[in-house]
Short mmCIF file of C-alpha atoms in Angstrom, two decimals:
data_model
loop_
_atom_site.label_atom_id
_atom_site.label_comp_id
_atom_site.label_asym_id
_atom_site.label_seq_id
_atom_site.Cartn_x
_atom_site.Cartn_y
_atom_site.Cartn_z
CA UNK A 1 15.47 11.52 2.13
CA UNK A 2 11.36 12.33 2.67
CA UNK A 3 9.05 9.86 1.46
CA UNK A 4 7.57 12.49 -1.06
CA UNK A 5 10.50 12.61 -2.58
CA UNK A 6 10.87 8.92 -2.92
CA UNK A 7 7.51 8.45 -4.28
CA UNK A 8 8.21 11.34 -7.06
CA UNK A 9 11.57 9.17 -7.78
CA UNK A 10 9.79 5.64 -7.64
CA UNK A 11 7.07 6.98 -10.34
CA UNK A 12 9.73 8.54 -12.70
CA UNK A 13 11.81 5.61 -12.34
CA UNK A 14 8.88 3.17 -13.34
CA UNK A 15 7.54 5.59 -15.85
CA UNK A 16 10.84 5.90 -17.41
CA UNK A 17 11.51 2.14 -17.56
CA UNK A 18 7.76 1.87 -19.17
CA UNK A 19 8.46 4.40 -22.01
CA UNK A 20 12.19 2.90 -22.82
CA UNK A 21 10.81 -0.70 -22.89
CA UNK A 22 7.61 0.54 -25.07
CA UNK A 23 10.27 2.56 -27.47
CA UNK A 24 12.91 -0.31 -27.87
CA UNK A 25 9.44 -2.60 -28.55
CA UNK A 26 8.26 0.01 -30.96
CA UNK A 27 11.42 0.38 -32.69
CA UNK A 28 12.35 -3.05 -33.05
CA UNK A 29 8.37 -3.73 -34.32
CA UNK A 30 8.61 -0.88 -36.96
CA UNK A 31 12.33 -1.73 -37.98
CA UNK A 32 10.98 -5.50 -38.53
CA UNK A 33 7.83 -4.36 -40.31
CA UNK A 34 10.19 -2.34 -42.74
CA UNK A 35 12.67 -5.10 -43.58
CA UNK A 36 9.83 -7.35 -43.99
CA UNK A 37 8.13 -4.91 -46.41
CA UNK A 38 11.38 -4.56 -48.17
CA UNK A 39 11.86 -8.23 -48.53
CA UNK A 40 8.57 -8.58 -49.82
CA UNK A 41 8.95 -6.05 -52.45
CA UNK A 42 12.35 -7.31 -53.43
CA UNK A 43 10.94 -10.87 -53.63
CA UNK A 44 8.51 -9.81 -56.02
CA UNK A 45 10.75 -7.86 -58.13
CA UNK A 46 13.11 -11.04 -58.23
CA UNK A 47 10.24 -12.94 -59.82
CA UNK A 48 9.73 -9.87 -62.22
CA UNK A 49 13.13 -10.11 -63.28
CA UNK A 50 12.90 -13.90 -63.61
CA UNK A 51 9.98 -13.51 -65.72
CA UNK A 52 11.74 -10.67 -67.75
CA UNK A 53 14.89 -12.84 -68.41
CA UNK A 54 12.91 -15.99 -69.37
CA UNK A 55 10.77 -14.04 -71.83
CA UNK A 56 12.59 -10.94 -73.16
CA UNK A 57 16.46 -11.90 -73.26
CA UNK A 58 17.43 -13.95 -75.88
CA UNK A 59 21.13 -13.44 -76.95
CA UNK A 60 24.48 -13.15 -75.08
CA UNK A 61 25.43 -9.88 -77.24
CA UNK A 62 22.07 -7.87 -75.98
CA UNK A 63 21.27 -9.30 -72.62
CA UNK A 64 23.86 -7.84 -70.62
CA UNK A 65 22.88 -3.82 -71.54
CA UNK A 66 19.56 -4.93 -71.77
CA UNK A 67 19.62 -6.38 -68.04
CA UNK A 68 21.21 -3.14 -66.82
CA UNK A 69 18.77 -0.69 -68.57
CA UNK A 70 16.25 -2.86 -66.71
CA UNK A 71 17.85 -2.39 -63.26
CA UNK A 72 18.40 1.32 -63.55
CA UNK A 73 15.07 2.03 -64.51
CA UNK A 74 13.68 -0.19 -61.65
CA UNK A 75 16.24 1.38 -59.38
CA UNK A 76 17.57 -1.78 -58.33
CA UNK A 77 21.22 -3.33 -57.85
CA UNK A 78 20.95 -6.67 -59.61
CA UNK A 79 23.43 -9.57 -59.45
CA UNK A 80 22.94 -12.82 -61.14
CA UNK A 81 25.18 -15.60 -59.62
CA UNK A 82 25.97 -19.17 -60.97
CA UNK A 83 25.41 -22.22 -58.85
CA UNK A 84 29.13 -22.03 -58.30
CA UNK A 85 29.06 -18.69 -56.93
CA UNK A 86 30.39 -17.18 -60.15
CA UNK A 87 29.14 -13.56 -60.90
CA UNK A 88 27.85 -13.22 -64.59
CA UNK A 89 26.00 -10.09 -63.90
CA UNK A 90 26.36 -7.15 -61.77
CA UNK A 91 24.19 -3.95 -62.50
CA UNK A 92 27.00 -1.48 -61.43
CA UNK A 93 29.95 -2.92 -63.32
CA UNK A 94 30.47 -3.22 -66.83
CA UNK A 95 30.87 -6.73 -68.28
CA UNK A 96 34.57 -6.34 -68.67
CA UNK A 97 35.01 -5.83 -64.91
CA UNK A 98 33.53 -9.16 -63.99
CA UNK A 99 36.48 -10.71 -63.98
CA UNK A 100 37.82 -9.20 -60.98
CA UNK A 101 34.64 -9.83 -58.70
CA UNK A 102 35.02 -12.14 -56.00
CA UNK A 103 33.31 -15.68 -56.03
CA UNK A 104 29.81 -15.01 -53.89
CA UNK A 105 29.15 -18.66 -52.87
CA UNK A 106 30.33 -17.65 -49.35
CA UNK A 107 27.74 -14.90 -49.16
CA UNK A 108 25.19 -15.32 -46.14
CA UNK A 109 22.16 -14.45 -48.65
CA UNK A 110 23.80 -17.25 -51.13
CA UNK A 111 24.13 -19.69 -48.58
CA UNK A 112 20.88 -19.45 -47.03
CA UNK A 113 18.86 -19.27 -50.29
CA UNK A 114 20.83 -22.43 -51.28
CA UNK A 115 19.38 -24.36 -48.41
CA UNK A 116 16.06 -22.48 -48.06
CA UNK A 117 15.43 -20.75 -51.67
CA UNK A 118 15.60 -17.41 -50.36
CA UNK A 119 18.20 -15.65 -48.44
CA UNK A 120 18.04 -12.24 -46.70
CA UNK A 121 21.26 -10.47 -44.84
CA UNK A 122 22.13 -6.99 -44.18
CA UNK A 123 25.91 -5.67 -43.85
CA UNK A 124 27.85 -2.82 -43.98
CA UNK A 125 29.07 -1.78 -47.59
CA UNK A 126 32.29 -0.05 -47.62
CA UNK A 127 32.12 1.17 -51.27
CA UNK A 128 28.59 2.92 -50.63
CA UNK A 129 29.25 3.67 -46.96
CA UNK A 130 26.15 2.44 -45.91
CA UNK A 131 24.09 -0.49 -44.49
CA UNK A 132 22.74 -2.56 -47.60
CA UNK A 133 20.05 -5.11 -47.44
CA UNK A 134 20.61 -8.13 -49.60
CA UNK A 135 17.72 -10.41 -50.94
CA UNK A 136 18.72 -13.65 -53.07
CA UNK A 137 16.64 -16.13 -54.39
CA UNK A 138 17.51 -19.77 -55.79
CA UNK A 139 15.61 -20.26 -58.92
CA UNK A 140 13.23 -23.25 -59.05
CA UNK A 141 14.04 -24.56 -62.62
CA UNK A 142 16.60 -23.81 -65.17
CA UNK A 143 16.37 -21.01 -67.36
CA UNK A 144 15.78 -22.06 -71.06
CA UNK A 145 19.09 -21.78 -73.19
CA UNK A 146 17.63 -19.17 -75.45
CA UNK A 147 16.92 -16.84 -72.77
CA UNK A 148 20.83 -15.72 -72.76
CA UNK A 149 21.84 -16.53 -69.16
CA UNK A 150 20.97 -20.33 -69.00
CA UNK A 151 23.92 -20.72 -66.10
CA UNK A 152 22.16 -18.68 -63.63
CA UNK A 153 20.99 -20.30 -60.60
CA UNK A 154 20.50 -17.02 -57.87
CA UNK A 155 19.12 -13.79 -58.48
CA UNK A 156 20.28 -11.24 -55.64
CA UNK A 157 18.91 -7.58 -55.47
CA UNK A 158 20.46 -5.22 -53.02
CA UNK A 159 19.51 -1.91 -51.73
CA UNK A 160 20.67 0.74 -49.34
CA UNK A 161 18.88 1.17 -45.82
CA UNK A 162 19.10 4.81 -45.73
CA UNK A 163 15.62 5.72 -46.26
CA UNK A 164 14.61 3.15 -43.70
CA UNK A 165 17.28 4.42 -41.22
CA UNK A 166 16.16 8.04 -42.17
CA UNK A 167 12.48 6.74 -41.44
CA UNK A 168 13.50 5.32 -38.13
CA UNK A 169 15.73 8.15 -36.85
CA UNK A 170 12.52 10.21 -37.42
CA UNK A 171 10.38 7.78 -35.24
CA UNK A 172 12.97 7.61 -32.48
CA UNK A 173 13.13 11.32 -32.14
CA UNK A 174 9.37 11.50 -31.78
CA UNK A 175 9.37 8.76 -29.15
CA UNK A 176 12.13 10.54 -27.29
CA UNK A 177 10.00 13.64 -27.55
CA UNK A 178 6.79 12.21 -26.52
CA UNK A 179 8.82 10.21 -23.55
CA UNK A 180 10.04 13.75 -22.19
CA UNK A 181 6.33 15.15 -22.43
CA UNK A 182 4.97 11.73 -20.63
CA UNK A 183 7.87 12.20 -18.11
CA UNK A 184 6.88 15.82 -17.35
CA UNK A 185 3.26 14.91 -17.15
CA UNK A 186 4.14 11.99 -14.89
CA UNK A 187 6.45 14.27 -12.63
CA UNK A 188 3.63 16.85 -12.37
CA UNK A 189 1.20 13.97 -11.19
CA UNK A 190 3.58 12.02 -9.02
CA UNK A 191 4.12 15.40 -6.95
CA UNK A 192 0.61 15.79 -6.51
CA UNK A 193 0.01 12.20 -5.39
CA UNK A 194 3.22 12.49 -3.11
CA UNK A 195 1.90 15.42 -1.49
CA UNK A 196 -1.63 14.18 -0.80
CA UNK A 197 -0.18 10.80 0.24
CA UNK A 198 2.57 12.00 2.16
CA UNK A 199 0.62 14.46 4.32
CA UNK A 200 -1.14 11.92 6.27
CA UNK A 201 1.87 9.80 6.85
CA UNK A 202 3.76 13.16 8.27
CA UNK A 203 0.68 13.81 10.54
CA UNK A 204 0.84 9.96 11.55
CA UNK A 205 4.74 10.40 12.08
CA UNK A 206 4.09 13.58 14.25
CA UNK A 207 1.25 12.08 16.45
CA UNK A 208 3.50 8.85 16.99
CA UNK A 209 5.87 11.23 18.27
CA UNK A 210 3.69 12.56 20.61
CA UNK A 211 2.58 9.40 21.81
CA UNK A 212 6.16 8.46 22.28
CA UNK A 213 6.83 11.40 24.32
CA UNK A 214 3.80 10.03 26.68
CA UNK A 215 1.36 12.22 25.18
CA UNK A 216 -1.61 9.70 24.92
CA UNK A 217 -4.53 12.16 25.04
CA UNK A 218 -4.23 13.11 21.26
CA UNK A 219 -5.83 11.20 18.35
CA UNK A 220 -5.47 10.82 14.58
CA UNK A 221 -7.78 13.02 12.33
CA UNK A 222 -9.61 10.98 10.11
CA UNK A 223 -8.42 11.15 6.37
CA UNK A 224 -10.14 11.00 3.25
CA UNK A 225 -8.30 7.94 1.72
CA UNK A 226 -9.83 4.79 3.02
CA UNK A 227 -6.70 3.17 3.76
CA UNK A 228 -5.38 6.04 5.61
CA UNK A 229 -8.58 6.39 7.50
CA UNK A 230 -8.52 2.62 8.65
CA UNK A 231 -4.85 3.10 9.61
CA UNK A 232 -5.92 6.18 11.69
CA UNK A 233 -8.69 4.24 13.29
CA UNK A 234 -6.17 1.60 14.12
CA UNK A 235 -3.65 3.83 15.50
CA UNK A 236 -6.19 5.44 17.79
CA UNK A 237 -7.44 1.98 18.83
CA UNK A 238 -4.06 1.06 19.98
CA UNK A 239 -3.57 4.21 21.63
CA UNK A 240 -6.83 3.68 23.56
CA UNK A 241 -5.73 -0.09 24.47
CA UNK A 242 -2.20 1.45 25.56
CA UNK A 243 -3.93 3.94 27.84
CA UNK A 244 -6.01 0.76 29.13
CA UNK A 245 -2.95 -1.12 29.72
CA UNK A 246 -1.00 1.50 31.37
CA UNK A 247 -4.04 2.19 33.60
CA UNK A 248 -3.92 -1.54 34.40
CA UNK A 249 -0.32 -1.63 34.97
CA UNK A 250 -0.60 1.22 37.54
CA UNK A 251 -3.28 -0.84 39.16
CA UNK A 252 -1.18 -3.57 39.18
CA UNK A 253 1.66 -1.94 40.83
CA UNK A 254 -0.62 -0.64 43.23
CA UNK A 255 -1.83 -4.17 43.89
CA UNK A 256 1.46 -5.73 43.93
CA UNK A 257 2.65 -2.91 46.36
CA UNK A 258 -0.26 -3.95 48.48
CA UNK A 259 0.65 -7.60 48.54
CA UNK A 260 4.26 -6.94 49.14
CA UNK A 261 3.03 -5.06 52.20
CA UNK A 262 0.74 -7.61 53.00
CA UNK A 263 3.35 -10.47 52.70
CA UNK A 264 5.75 -8.32 54.86
CA UNK A 265 2.93 -8.09 57.62
CA UNK A 266 2.04 -11.66 57.60
CA UNK A 267 5.13 -12.68 57.94
CA UNK A 268 6.81 -10.19 60.45
CA UNK A 269 4.20 -11.19 62.69
CA UNK A 270 4.67 -14.77 63.49
CA UNK A 271 8.42 -14.13 63.18
CA UNK A 272 8.49 -11.69 65.43
CA UNK A 273 6.42 -13.66 67.92
CA UNK A 274 8.73 -16.79 67.37
CA UNK A 275 11.87 -14.32 68.17
CA UNK A 276 10.06 -12.66 71.43
CA UNK A 277 9.47 -16.14 72.98
CA UNK A 278 12.92 -17.63 71.84
CA UNK A 279 14.56 -14.57 73.47
CA UNK A 280 12.34 -15.16 76.67
CA UNK A 281 13.31 -18.72 76.99
CA UNK A 282 16.86 -17.85 76.34
CA UNK A 283 16.61 -15.25 78.73
CA UNK A 284 16.06 -17.98 81.49
CA UNK A 285 12.32 -18.96 80.95
CA UNK A 286 13.51 -22.03 79.69
CA UNK A 287 14.44 -23.32 83.16
CA UNK A 288 10.80 -22.00 84.37
CA UNK A 289 8.58 -25.60 83.70
CA UNK A 290 5.32 -23.03 84.23
CA UNK A 291 6.29 -21.25 81.04
CA UNK A 292 8.74 -22.98 78.76
CA UNK A 293 6.65 -25.63 77.37
CA UNK A 294 3.67 -23.41 76.44
CA UNK A 295 6.12 -21.02 74.84
CA UNK A 296 7.90 -23.77 72.58
CA UNK A 297 4.21 -24.89 71.36
CA UNK A 298 3.11 -21.52 70.88
CA UNK A 299 6.56 -20.90 68.75
CA UNK A 300 5.93 -24.08 67.00
CA UNK A 301 2.29 -22.85 65.95
CA UNK A 302 3.66 -19.67 64.62
CA UNK A 303 6.27 -21.94 62.70
CA UNK A 304 3.58 -23.72 61.10
CA UNK A 305 1.52 -20.65 60.44
CA UNK A 306 4.50 -19.60 58.56
CA UNK A 307 4.97 -22.80 56.38
CA UNK A 308 1.29 -22.63 55.99
CA UNK A 309 1.51 -18.87 54.74
CA UNK A 310 4.61 -19.67 52.31
CA UNK A 311 2.91 -22.71 51.21
CA UNK A 312 -0.17 -20.68 49.89
CA UNK A 313 2.24 -17.87 48.50
CA UNK A 314 3.93 -20.44 46.27
CA UNK A 315 0.50 -22.11 45.25
CA UNK A 316 -1.25 -18.64 44.32
CA UNK A 317 2.20 -17.57 42.40
CA UNK A 318 2.04 -20.68 40.41
CA UNK A 319 -1.61 -20.11 39.53
CA UNK A 320 -1.11 -16.51 38.69
CA UNK A 321 2.20 -17.15 36.55
CA UNK A 322 0.47 -20.00 34.88
CA UNK A 323 3.06 -22.68 36.03
CA UNK A 324 0.11 -24.92 37.60
CA UNK A 325 -0.94 -26.88 35.00
CA UNK A 326 -4.40 -28.40 35.13
CA UNK A 327 -5.36 -32.33 34.62
CA UNK A 328 -8.62 -32.45 33.46
CA UNK A 329 -10.97 -35.57 33.19
CA UNK A 330 -14.07 -37.29 34.35
CA UNK A 331 -14.47 -38.50 37.86
CA UNK A 332 -17.23 -39.59 40.14
CA UNK A 333 -18.42 -36.83 42.32
CA UNK A 334 -20.23 -38.90 45.27
CA UNK A 335 -17.14 -41.02 46.23
CA UNK A 336 -14.88 -37.85 46.15
CA UNK A 337 -17.31 -35.67 47.95
CA UNK A 338 -17.58 -38.61 50.82
CA UNK A 339 -13.58 -39.18 51.25
CA UNK A 340 -13.20 -35.37 51.91
CA UNK A 341 -16.18 -35.27 54.33
CA UNK A 342 -14.56 -38.50 56.15
CA UNK A 343 -11.15 -37.03 56.32
CA UNK A 344 -12.58 -34.06 57.96
CA UNK A 345 -15.24 -35.71 60.53
CA UNK A 346 -12.36 -37.84 61.76
CA UNK A 347 -10.26 -35.05 62.64
CA UNK A 348 -10.23 -33.87 66.27
CA UNK A 349 -9.74 -30.31 65.30
CA UNK A 350 -13.36 -29.04 65.45
CA UNK A 351 -14.97 -32.05 66.98
CA UNK A 352 -18.16 -30.17 67.97
CA UNK A 353 -19.22 -29.02 64.30
CA UNK A 354 -20.21 -32.37 62.27
CA UNK A 355 -19.82 -32.05 58.39
CA UNK A 356 -23.15 -33.43 56.66
CA UNK A 357 -23.11 -34.82 53.05
CA UNK A 358 -26.51 -34.52 51.36
CA UNK A 359 -25.82 -36.15 47.98
CA UNK A 360 -28.05 -38.49 45.49
CA UNK A 361 -27.98 -41.76 45.75
CA UNK A 362 -27.23 -42.03 41.80
CA UNK A 363 -23.71 -41.66 40.44
CA UNK A 364 -22.96 -38.51 38.68
CA UNK A 365 -19.64 -37.70 36.70
CA UNK A 366 -18.16 -34.14 36.49
CA UNK A 367 -15.32 -32.76 34.57
CA UNK A 368 -12.27 -31.05 36.05
CA UNK A 369 -9.12 -31.58 37.59
CA UNK A 370 -9.57 -33.87 40.78
CA UNK A 371 -6.91 -32.59 42.85
CA UNK A 372 -7.36 -28.98 42.50
CA UNK A 373 -10.86 -29.36 43.31
CA UNK A 374 -10.32 -31.16 46.30
CA UNK A 375 -8.10 -28.18 47.15
CA UNK A 376 -10.89 -25.93 46.86
CA UNK A 377 -13.42 -27.95 48.89
CA UNK A 378 -10.49 -28.17 51.55
CA UNK A 379 -10.42 -24.40 51.91
CA UNK A 380 -14.14 -23.75 51.72
CA UNK A 381 -14.69 -26.26 54.39
CA UNK A 382 -11.87 -25.03 56.29
CA UNK A 383 -13.22 -21.45 56.21
CA UNK A 384 -16.96 -22.92 57.20
CA UNK A 385 -14.86 -24.41 60.20
CA UNK A 386 -12.78 -21.34 61.06
CA UNK A 387 -16.04 -18.91 61.19
CA UNK A 388 -18.63 -21.25 62.37
CA UNK A 389 -20.36 -20.71 66.00
CA UNK A 390 -20.25 -23.57 68.61
CA UNK A 391 -22.33 -26.48 67.95
CA UNK A 392 -22.92 -25.46 64.03
CA UNK A 393 -23.26 -27.26 61.27
CA UNK A 394 -21.60 -27.54 57.64
CA UNK A 395 -23.73 -29.09 54.95
CA UNK A 396 -21.85 -30.14 51.34
CA UNK A 397 -24.43 -30.91 48.78
CA UNK A 398 -24.66 -30.64 45.10
CA UNK A 399 -27.60 -30.18 42.41
CA UNK A 400 -27.73 -31.77 39.00
CA UNK A 401 -28.77 -28.88 36.40
CA UNK A 402 -29.27 -29.70 32.74
CA UNK A 403 -25.35 -30.53 31.50
CA UNK A 404 -23.70 -29.56 34.77
CA UNK A 405 -23.61 -29.68 38.40
CA UNK A 406 -23.64 -27.14 41.27
CA UNK A 407 -21.63 -27.84 44.51
CA UNK A 408 -22.59 -25.83 47.33
CA UNK A 409 -20.91 -25.77 50.88
CA UNK A 410 -23.34 -24.26 53.30
CA UNK A 411 -22.55 -23.42 57.08
CA UNK A 412 -24.43 -21.87 59.99
CA UNK A 413 -21.23 -19.53 60.72
CA UNK A 414 -21.40 -15.79 61.60
CA UNK A 415 -21.84 -15.08 57.88
CA UNK A 416 -20.14 -11.80 56.23
CA UNK A 417 -21.39 -8.33 56.01
CA UNK A 418 -22.83 -7.25 52.33
CA UNK A 419 -20.13 -4.47 52.00
CA UNK A 420 -17.13 -6.93 52.59
CA UNK A 421 -18.80 -9.51 50.01
CA UNK A 422 -16.95 -7.97 46.71
CA UNK A 423 -13.35 -8.22 48.57
CA UNK A 424 -13.59 -11.52 49.98
CA UNK A 425 -11.70 -13.14 47.39
CA UNK A 426 -8.69 -10.92 47.24
CA UNK A 427 -5.56 -11.58 48.59
CA UNK A 428 -5.04 -11.10 52.41
CA UNK A 429 -8.32 -9.56 52.81
CA UNK A 430 -10.03 -10.58 55.90
CA UNK A 431 -13.73 -9.98 57.32
CA UNK A 432 -12.51 -10.51 60.97
CA UNK A 433 -8.58 -10.05 60.89
CA UNK A 434 -8.16 -11.15 64.61
CA UNK A 435 -10.13 -14.00 64.57
CA UNK A 436 -8.82 -15.18 61.05
CA UNK A 437 -5.20 -15.48 62.92
CA UNK A 438 -6.25 -17.18 65.63
CA UNK A 439 -7.86 -19.85 63.24
CA UNK A 440 -4.47 -19.85 61.33
CA UNK A 441 -5.85 -18.39 58.49
CA UNK A 442 -3.40 -16.67 55.66
CA UNK A 443 -5.97 -14.98 53.97
CA UNK A 444 -5.08 -16.66 50.83
CA UNK A 445 -7.38 -19.58 50.70
CA UNK A 446 -10.38 -17.68 49.06
CA UNK A 447 -8.17 -16.28 46.60
CA UNK A 448 -6.77 -19.96 45.53
CA UNK A 449 -10.11 -20.96 45.08
CA UNK A 450 -11.48 -18.45 42.97
CA UNK A 451 -8.32 -18.92 40.41
CA UNK A 452 -8.77 -22.62 40.31
CA UNK A 453 -12.71 -22.55 40.02
CA UNK A 454 -12.09 -19.87 37.15
CA UNK A 455 -9.40 -22.07 35.42
CA UNK A 456 -12.44 -24.45 35.16
CA UNK A 457 -14.35 -21.93 32.99
CA UNK A 458 -16.92 -21.26 36.58
CA UNK A 459 -17.24 -18.51 38.88
CA UNK A 460 -17.51 -18.98 42.87
CA UNK A 461 -20.94 -17.53 43.91
CA UNK A 462 -21.53 -16.44 47.50
CA UNK A 463 -24.77 -16.09 49.49
CA UNK A 464 -24.37 -14.98 53.27
CA UNK A 465 -26.14 -13.32 55.79
CA UNK A 466 -24.51 -12.02 59.21
CA UNK A 467 -25.62 -14.26 61.94
CA UNK A 468 -26.96 -16.99 59.77
CA UNK A 469 -24.28 -18.37 57.79
CA UNK A 470 -22.98 -18.52 54.39
CA UNK A 471 -23.20 -20.42 51.12
CA UNK A 472 -20.51 -20.92 48.57
CA UNK A 473 -21.01 -22.45 45.29
CA UNK A 474 -19.70 -23.26 41.61
CA UNK A 475 -20.52 -25.16 38.71
CA UNK A 476 -18.76 -28.07 37.07
CA UNK A 477 -19.35 -29.44 33.63
CA UNK A 478 -21.00 -33.18 33.70
#
């Protein structure tokens, strides 16, 4: 079922429900109005009859015929009933027929009038074959003896509801006719509205199908309706974002492929070297004292390189996947830097390149993950050592800013060519590949530095000149 048909059916159903509800309410209200009006008139007539009996009926002999004439002239059916329910007058019967009339004390209107002074009931008359409205009123004070009907306790009037039912039937017919006309009018409006409403939806469905099939170059046209126009703009924005995401995914796929290729290459080199050395040793070189120790030492170095590479791969994987959790807190930067510098200076790996510390004497606190920042500085200092020159220098210092601290690692190394600077933080990117491998670098150190510093809400900045050295810096909150 199309949305157009659904909208038409929905509007028709709602309209039908409203029309029926209004018809039922109107009929009920009109029926109550006519009944209340009749009851009011019958109450007035009962008061007139009471007055007539009190003032005009004086003898029992003439009373019955006089009341019949009065009821006939007023077009009423009048019944006079005693306190015990005995009918002593019935305008539709002769006085001789009263003996066969049942006791009326159990009639609903009489019971109600006995309790509340006035009683009303409606029931079907088998004799007249129509619904009758009965009204009974209890007399407040007894009639005088000379009235001729001193025993009367209840005056009851009744009339057929034929006229009321005819009026209501006519009204019902008119309500039905008006309802049908309204439904036809609503149906026409519903058709126009549903057509206007469904058209942009059908367009959206068509364009969505195109998008699902991979056609991302299309865009939904603007609609004259505010809501549909906003929806079209949202969908177009989503498609544009999807195009960007797909482009990014393709880029990530290329990066992933490059990464896998780099990992394979980086792993293959030391593995092949270890394999070749072990095969050489097993081929007889293990007994040659001039080469066996050298081969074993070189195999060990490649094993250590593999271990370092795997450790860095695991580390950067944890960082990029979000598994690495940061523990941020304030700590004193002076002692932190002193400890790192002392560890490097006490190492015999690069004894000809001292690491100098140039920091203020006053204590300063910074906010960050102390262990991860230690890893950052170790990687930066390792790079400064590996790419330095003989008898060069390395300086660690920091600058106090307004509400932060800039930490700087400077060196007198070979420097980085300007066209290489944008790529030095990429995984496995090396400026001098052969020298990096000789120094034991994995090509992941600066990528790890970049991720950790960005996790601190900062950025690594680099200033470098070939032949003069480099300076890496980043800012921490203080």
